[in-house]
Amino acid sequence: MSFLDCSCISHAQVQPMDIEERYEDTSHQFLSFDGSEFTLQGPAGGDDITGLSAEPAHYQLLFELGRGFNNLSQVNMARHIPTGQLVAVKQTNLDECTEEELLQLMNEVLLSRLFRHPNLLTSRLVFSSCCQLWVLTPLMAYGSADTLLRTYFPDGMSESLIAYLLYGVLKALEYLHGWAMFTGG
């Protein structure tokens, strides 16, 4: 059981996360949907997305989760049609990027593919289609920290939960420091 699923660490009662229920909210606009079921863990299994294909036609974009990279990227929840596995797809229109942004994006993608730490979200599959760069990552069922706070902890988190989350952040920073990503100065 995830620490986030334990109700003893919060003032709020936390129910086990069901990805299907979370995204049934009508405020989410599906990009395409054929009515078939989707689950968090498809046959390819959990966070392992290495067996997915680099073919855009193999992905059904469900809805937008957010935007990123100077608002040039759109992050969508998508279903890998052959396996039914849900992933996050970050699409960036390369034609809209400046030369400096392209270099920054290239650096971000290369570094993300190198990292191997449980507290860092890393890309496992990157490909281009026409002028679009596709970066696939495992889908994080609880969403962003902001979504986690707004949805499950509207009255704030307990100190023990904050300590648990910060410990994970610090372990990730320690890992990045080992890569000399951050230096004192």
mmCIF file of C-alpha atoms in Angstrom:
data_model
loop_
_atom_site.group_PDB
_atom_site.id
_atom_site.type_symbol
_atom_site.label_atom_id
_atom_site.label_comp_id
_atom_site.label_asym_id
_atom_site.label_seq_id
_atom_site.Cartn_x
_atom_site.Cartn_y
_atom_site.Cartn_z
ATOM 1 C CA MET A 1 0.000 0.000 0.000
ATOM 2 C CA SER A 2 1.266 3.453 -0.867
ATOM 3 C CA PHE A 3 1.916 5.817 2.016
ATOM 4 C CA LEU A 4 -0.517 8.183 0.286
ATOM 5 C CA ASP A 5 -3.273 5.578 0.658
ATOM 6 C CA CYS A 6 -2.849 5.372 4.447
ATOM 7 C CA SER A 7 -5.554 7.369 6.240
ATOM 8 C CA CYS A 8 -3.599 7.466 9.511
ATOM 9 C CA ILE A 9 -1.182 10.107 8.194
ATOM 10 C CA SER A 10 -3.701 12.789 7.381
ATOM 11 C CA HIS A 11 -6.625 14.675 8.788
ATOM 12 C CA ALA A 12 -8.442 13.837 5.555
ATOM 13 C CA GLN A 13 -9.759 10.366 4.846
ATOM 14 C CA VAL A 14 -7.875 9.067 1.805
ATOM 15 C CA GLN A 15 -9.460 6.368 -0.309
ATOM 16 C CA PRO A 16 -7.442 4.029 -2.535
ATOM 17 C CA MET A 17 -6.903 5.627 -5.933
ATOM 18 C CA ASP A 18 -8.906 4.333 -8.884
ATOM 19 C CA ILE A 19 -7.673 5.959 -12.076
ATOM 20 C CA GLU A 20 -10.957 5.391 -13.895
ATOM 21 C CA GLU A 21 -13.002 7.167 -11.216
ATOM 22 C CA ARG A 22 -10.525 10.029 -10.960
ATOM 23 C CA TYR A 23 -10.932 10.971 -14.594
ATOM 24 C CA GLU A 24 -14.697 10.422 -14.887
ATOM 25 C CA ASP A 25 -15.207 14.055 -13.879
ATOM 26 C CA THR A 26 -17.023 15.858 -16.689
ATOM 27 C CA SER A 27 -14.623 18.787 -16.445
ATOM 28 C CA HIS A 28 -12.109 16.697 -18.420
ATOM 29 C CA GLN A 29 -12.599 16.882 -22.173
ATOM 30 C CA PHE A 30 -11.709 13.665 -23.973
ATOM 31 C CA LEU A 31 -9.764 14.223 -27.179
ATOM 32 C CA SER A 32 -10.978 10.900 -28.519
ATOM 33 C CA PHE A 33 -12.845 8.102 -26.818
ATOM 34 C CA ASP A 34 -14.459 4.993 -28.201
ATOM 35 C CA GLY A 35 -16.148 3.944 -24.959
ATOM 36 C CA SER A 36 -13.792 1.059 -24.262
ATOM 37 C CA GLU A 37 -12.419 0.600 -20.767
ATOM 38 C CA PHE A 38 -8.956 1.660 -19.747
ATOM 39 C CA THR A 39 -6.990 0.729 -16.658
ATOM 40 C CA LEU A 40 -3.936 2.080 -14.922
ATOM 41 C CA GLN A 41 -1.920 -1.082 -15.414
ATOM 42 C CA GLY A 42 -2.277 -2.651 -18.811
ATOM 43 C CA PRO A 43 -0.683 -5.891 -19.919
ATOM 44 C CA ALA A 44 2.667 -4.122 -20.298
ATOM 45 C CA GLY A 45 2.516 -3.495 -16.542
ATOM 46 C CA GLY A 46 2.801 -0.498 -14.222
ATOM 47 C CA ASP A 47 5.585 1.982 -14.780
ATOM 48 C CA ASP A 48 7.410 -0.170 -17.324
ATOM 49 C CA ILE A 49 6.693 1.530 -20.614
ATOM 50 C CA THR A 50 9.728 0.206 -22.460
ATOM 51 C CA GLY A 51 7.619 -2.177 -24.576
ATOM 52 C CA LEU A 52 5.476 0.566 -26.094
ATOM 53 C CA SER A 53 5.728 1.545 -29.741
ATOM 54 C CA ALA A 54 7.051 4.715 -31.352
ATOM 55 C CA GLU A 55 4.045 5.001 -33.650
ATOM 56 C CA PRO A 56 1.586 7.868 -32.984
ATOM 57 C CA ALA A 57 -1.288 5.866 -34.473
ATOM 58 C CA HIS A 58 -0.877 3.359 -31.611
ATOM 59 C CA TYR A 59 -1.953 5.975 -29.039
ATOM 60 C CA GLN A 60 -5.417 7.254 -28.284
ATOM 61 C CA LEU A 61 -5.131 10.731 -26.760
ATOM 62 C CA LEU A 62 -7.780 10.912 -24.049
ATOM 63 C CA PHE A 63 -7.515 14.433 -22.611
ATOM 64 C CA GLU A 64 -5.137 17.185 -21.636
ATOM 65 C CA LEU A 65 -3.476 16.902 -18.229
ATOM 66 C CA GLY A 66 -1.555 20.158 -18.471
ATOM 67 C CA ARG A 67 0.956 22.246 -20.339
ATOM 68 C CA GLY A 68 4.696 22.691 -19.985
ATOM 69 C CA PHE A 69 7.977 23.880 -21.475
ATOM 70 C CA ASN A 70 7.134 27.570 -21.798
ATOM 71 C CA ASN A 71 3.569 26.588 -22.739
ATOM 72 C CA LEU A 72 4.876 25.009 -25.969
ATOM 73 C CA SER A 73 4.132 21.458 -24.813
ATOM 74 C CA GLN A 74 0.821 19.803 -24.133
ATOM 75 C CA VAL A 75 0.692 16.823 -21.765
ATOM 76 C CA ASN A 76 -2.081 14.324 -22.458
ATOM 77 C CA MET A 77 -3.259 11.134 -20.884
ATOM 78 C CA ALA A 78 -3.095 8.515 -23.621
ATOM 79 C CA ARG A 79 -3.875 4.856 -24.038
ATOM 80 C CA HIS A 80 -1.489 2.585 -25.905
ATOM 81 C CA ILE A 81 -4.069 0.843 -28.086
ATOM 82 C CA PRO A 82 -2.294 -2.543 -28.517
ATOM 83 C CA THR A 83 -1.816 -3.062 -24.742
ATOM 84 C CA GLY A 84 -4.432 -0.762 -23.189
ATOM 85 C CA GLN A 85 -1.751 0.746 -20.933
ATOM 86 C CA LEU A 86 -2.176 4.364 -19.869
ATOM 87 C CA VAL A 87 0.761 6.738 -20.263
ATOM 88 C CA ALA A 88 1.423 10.457 -20.195
ATOM 89 C CA VAL A 89 2.373 11.917 -23.574
ATOM 90 C CA LYS A 90 4.109 15.279 -23.758
ATOM 91 C CA GLN A 91 3.853 16.687 -27.277
ATOM 92 C CA THR A 92 5.917 19.683 -28.335
ATOM 93 C CA ASN A 93 5.550 21.438 -31.677
ATOM 94 C CA LEU A 94 9.175 21.848 -32.737
ATOM 95 C CA ASP A 95 8.294 24.424 -35.411
ATOM 96 C CA GLU A 96 7.196 26.850 -32.684
ATOM 97 C CA CYS A 97 10.453 26.550 -30.697
ATOM 98 C CA THR A 98 13.317 29.004 -30.957
ATOM 99 C CA GLU A 99 16.841 27.678 -31.436
ATOM 100 C CA GLU A 100 17.552 28.262 -27.732
ATOM 101 C CA GLU A 101 14.357 26.397 -26.757
ATOM 102 C CA LEU A 102 15.293 23.489 -29.038
ATOM 103 C CA LEU A 103 18.677 23.182 -27.306
ATOM 104 C CA GLN A 104 17.008 23.353 -23.887
ATOM 105 C CA LEU A 105 14.446 20.727 -24.926
ATOM 106 C CA MET A 106 17.147 18.439 -26.310
ATOM 107 C CA ASN A 107 19.110 18.714 -23.049
ATOM 108 C CA GLU A 108 15.977 18.023 -20.972
ATOM 109 C CA VAL A 109 15.089 14.934 -23.010
ATOM 110 C CA LEU A 110 18.633 13.537 -22.974
ATOM 111 C CA LEU A 111 19.028 13.998 -19.218
ATOM 112 C CA SER A 112 15.591 12.585 -18.477
ATOM 113 C CA ARG A 113 16.402 9.406 -20.367
ATOM 114 C CA LEU A 114 19.602 8.916 -18.330
ATOM 115 C CA PHE A 115 18.161 9.243 -14.839
ATOM 116 C CA ARG A 116 17.220 6.085 -12.953
ATOM 117 C CA HIS A 117 15.735 6.995 -9.593
ATOM 118 C CA PRO A 118 12.331 6.026 -8.149
ATOM 119 C CA ASN A 119 11.579 9.632 -7.146
ATOM 120 C CA LEU A 120 12.256 11.144 -10.577
ATOM 121 C CA LEU A 121 9.830 10.977 -13.475
ATOM 122 C CA THR A 122 11.898 9.917 -16.452
ATOM 123 C CA SER A 123 11.077 9.547 -20.113
ATOM 124 C CA ARG A 124 11.426 6.058 -21.484
ATOM 125 C CA LEU A 125 10.319 6.588 -25.059
ATOM 126 C CA VAL A 126 10.975 9.643 -27.207
ATOM 127 C CA PHE A 127 10.156 9.951 -30.894
ATOM 128 C CA SER A 128 9.128 12.531 -33.461
ATOM 129 C CA SER A 129 6.225 12.577 -35.850
ATOM 130 C CA CYS A 130 6.188 15.351 -38.438
ATOM 131 C CA CYS A 131 6.993 18.485 -36.418
ATOM 132 C CA GLN A 132 5.862 17.011 -33.079
ATOM 133 C CA LEU A 133 8.221 15.624 -30.443
ATOM 134 C CA TRP A 134 6.525 12.903 -28.373
ATOM 135 C CA VAL A 135 7.901 12.120 -24.906
ATOM 136 C CA LEU A 136 6.227 9.210 -23.104
ATOM 137 C CA THR A 137 6.392 8.767 -19.342
ATOM 138 C CA PRO A 138 4.543 6.543 -16.898
ATOM 139 C CA LEU A 139 1.219 8.023 -15.822
ATOM 140 C CA MET A 140 1.316 9.209 -12.222
ATOM 141 C CA ALA A 141 -2.057 8.178 -10.794
ATOM 142 C CA TYR A 142 -2.146 10.919 -8.146
ATOM 143 C CA GLY A 143 -1.169 13.660 -10.604
ATOM 144 C CA SER A 144 0.896 16.692 -9.709
ATOM 145 C CA ALA A 145 1.636 17.886 -6.187
ATOM 146 C CA ASP A 146 -0.873 20.685 -6.745
ATOM 147 C CA THR A 147 -3.587 18.196 -7.759
ATOM 148 C CA LEU A 148 -2.719 15.982 -4.801
ATOM 149 C CA LEU A 149 -3.108 18.905 -2.393
ATOM 150 C CA ARG A 150 -6.337 20.217 -3.921
ATOM 151 C CA THR A 151 -7.996 16.804 -4.294
ATOM 152 C CA TYR A 152 -6.957 14.840 -1.229
ATOM 153 C CA PHE A 153 -5.714 17.398 1.290
ATOM 154 C CA PRO A 154 -7.758 20.609 0.920
ATOM 155 C CA ASP A 155 -7.204 21.374 4.630
ATOM 156 C CA GLY A 156 -3.465 20.729 4.456
ATOM 157 C CA MET A 157 -1.210 17.761 5.109
ATOM 158 C CA SER A 158 -0.047 16.315 8.380
ATOM 159 C CA GLU A 159 3.576 16.808 9.394
ATOM 160 C CA SER A 160 4.309 13.107 8.922
ATOM 161 C CA LEU A 161 3.072 13.170 5.321
ATOM 162 C CA ILE A 162 5.023 16.346 4.566
ATOM 163 C CA ALA A 163 8.127 14.724 6.070
ATOM 164 C CA TYR A 164 7.583 11.607 3.944
ATOM 165 C CA LEU A 165 7.192 13.623 0.735
ATOM 166 C CA LEU A 166 10.162 15.883 1.487
ATOM 167 C CA TYR A 167 12.303 12.843 2.241
ATOM 168 C CA GLY A 168 11.551 11.567 -1.273
ATOM 169 C CA VAL A 169 12.377 14.963 -2.766
ATOM 170 C CA LEU A 170 15.657 15.102 -0.833
ATOM 171 C CA LYS A 171 16.614 11.588 -1.978
ATOM 172 C CA ALA A 172 16.002 12.681 -5.583
ATOM 173 C CA LEU A 173 18.080 15.840 -5.053
ATOM 174 C CA GLU A 174 20.857 13.737 -3.521
ATOM 175 C CA TYR A 175 20.798 11.551 -6.642
ATOM 176 C CA LEU A 176 20.906 14.598 -8.931
ATOM 177 C CA HIS A 177 23.739 16.069 -6.877
ATOM 178 C CA GLY A 178 25.651 12.853 -7.507
ATOM 179 C CA TRP A 179 25.302 13.632 -11.213
ATOM 180 C CA ALA A 180 26.719 17.113 -10.454
ATOM 181 C CA MET A 181 23.417 18.652 -11.557
ATOM 182 C CA PHE A 182 23.476 21.096 -8.664
ATOM 183 C CA THR A 183 26.576 22.643 -7.211
ATOM 184 C CA GLY A 184 27.114 25.156 -4.470
ATOM 185 C CA GLY A 185 28.165 28.517 -5.668
#
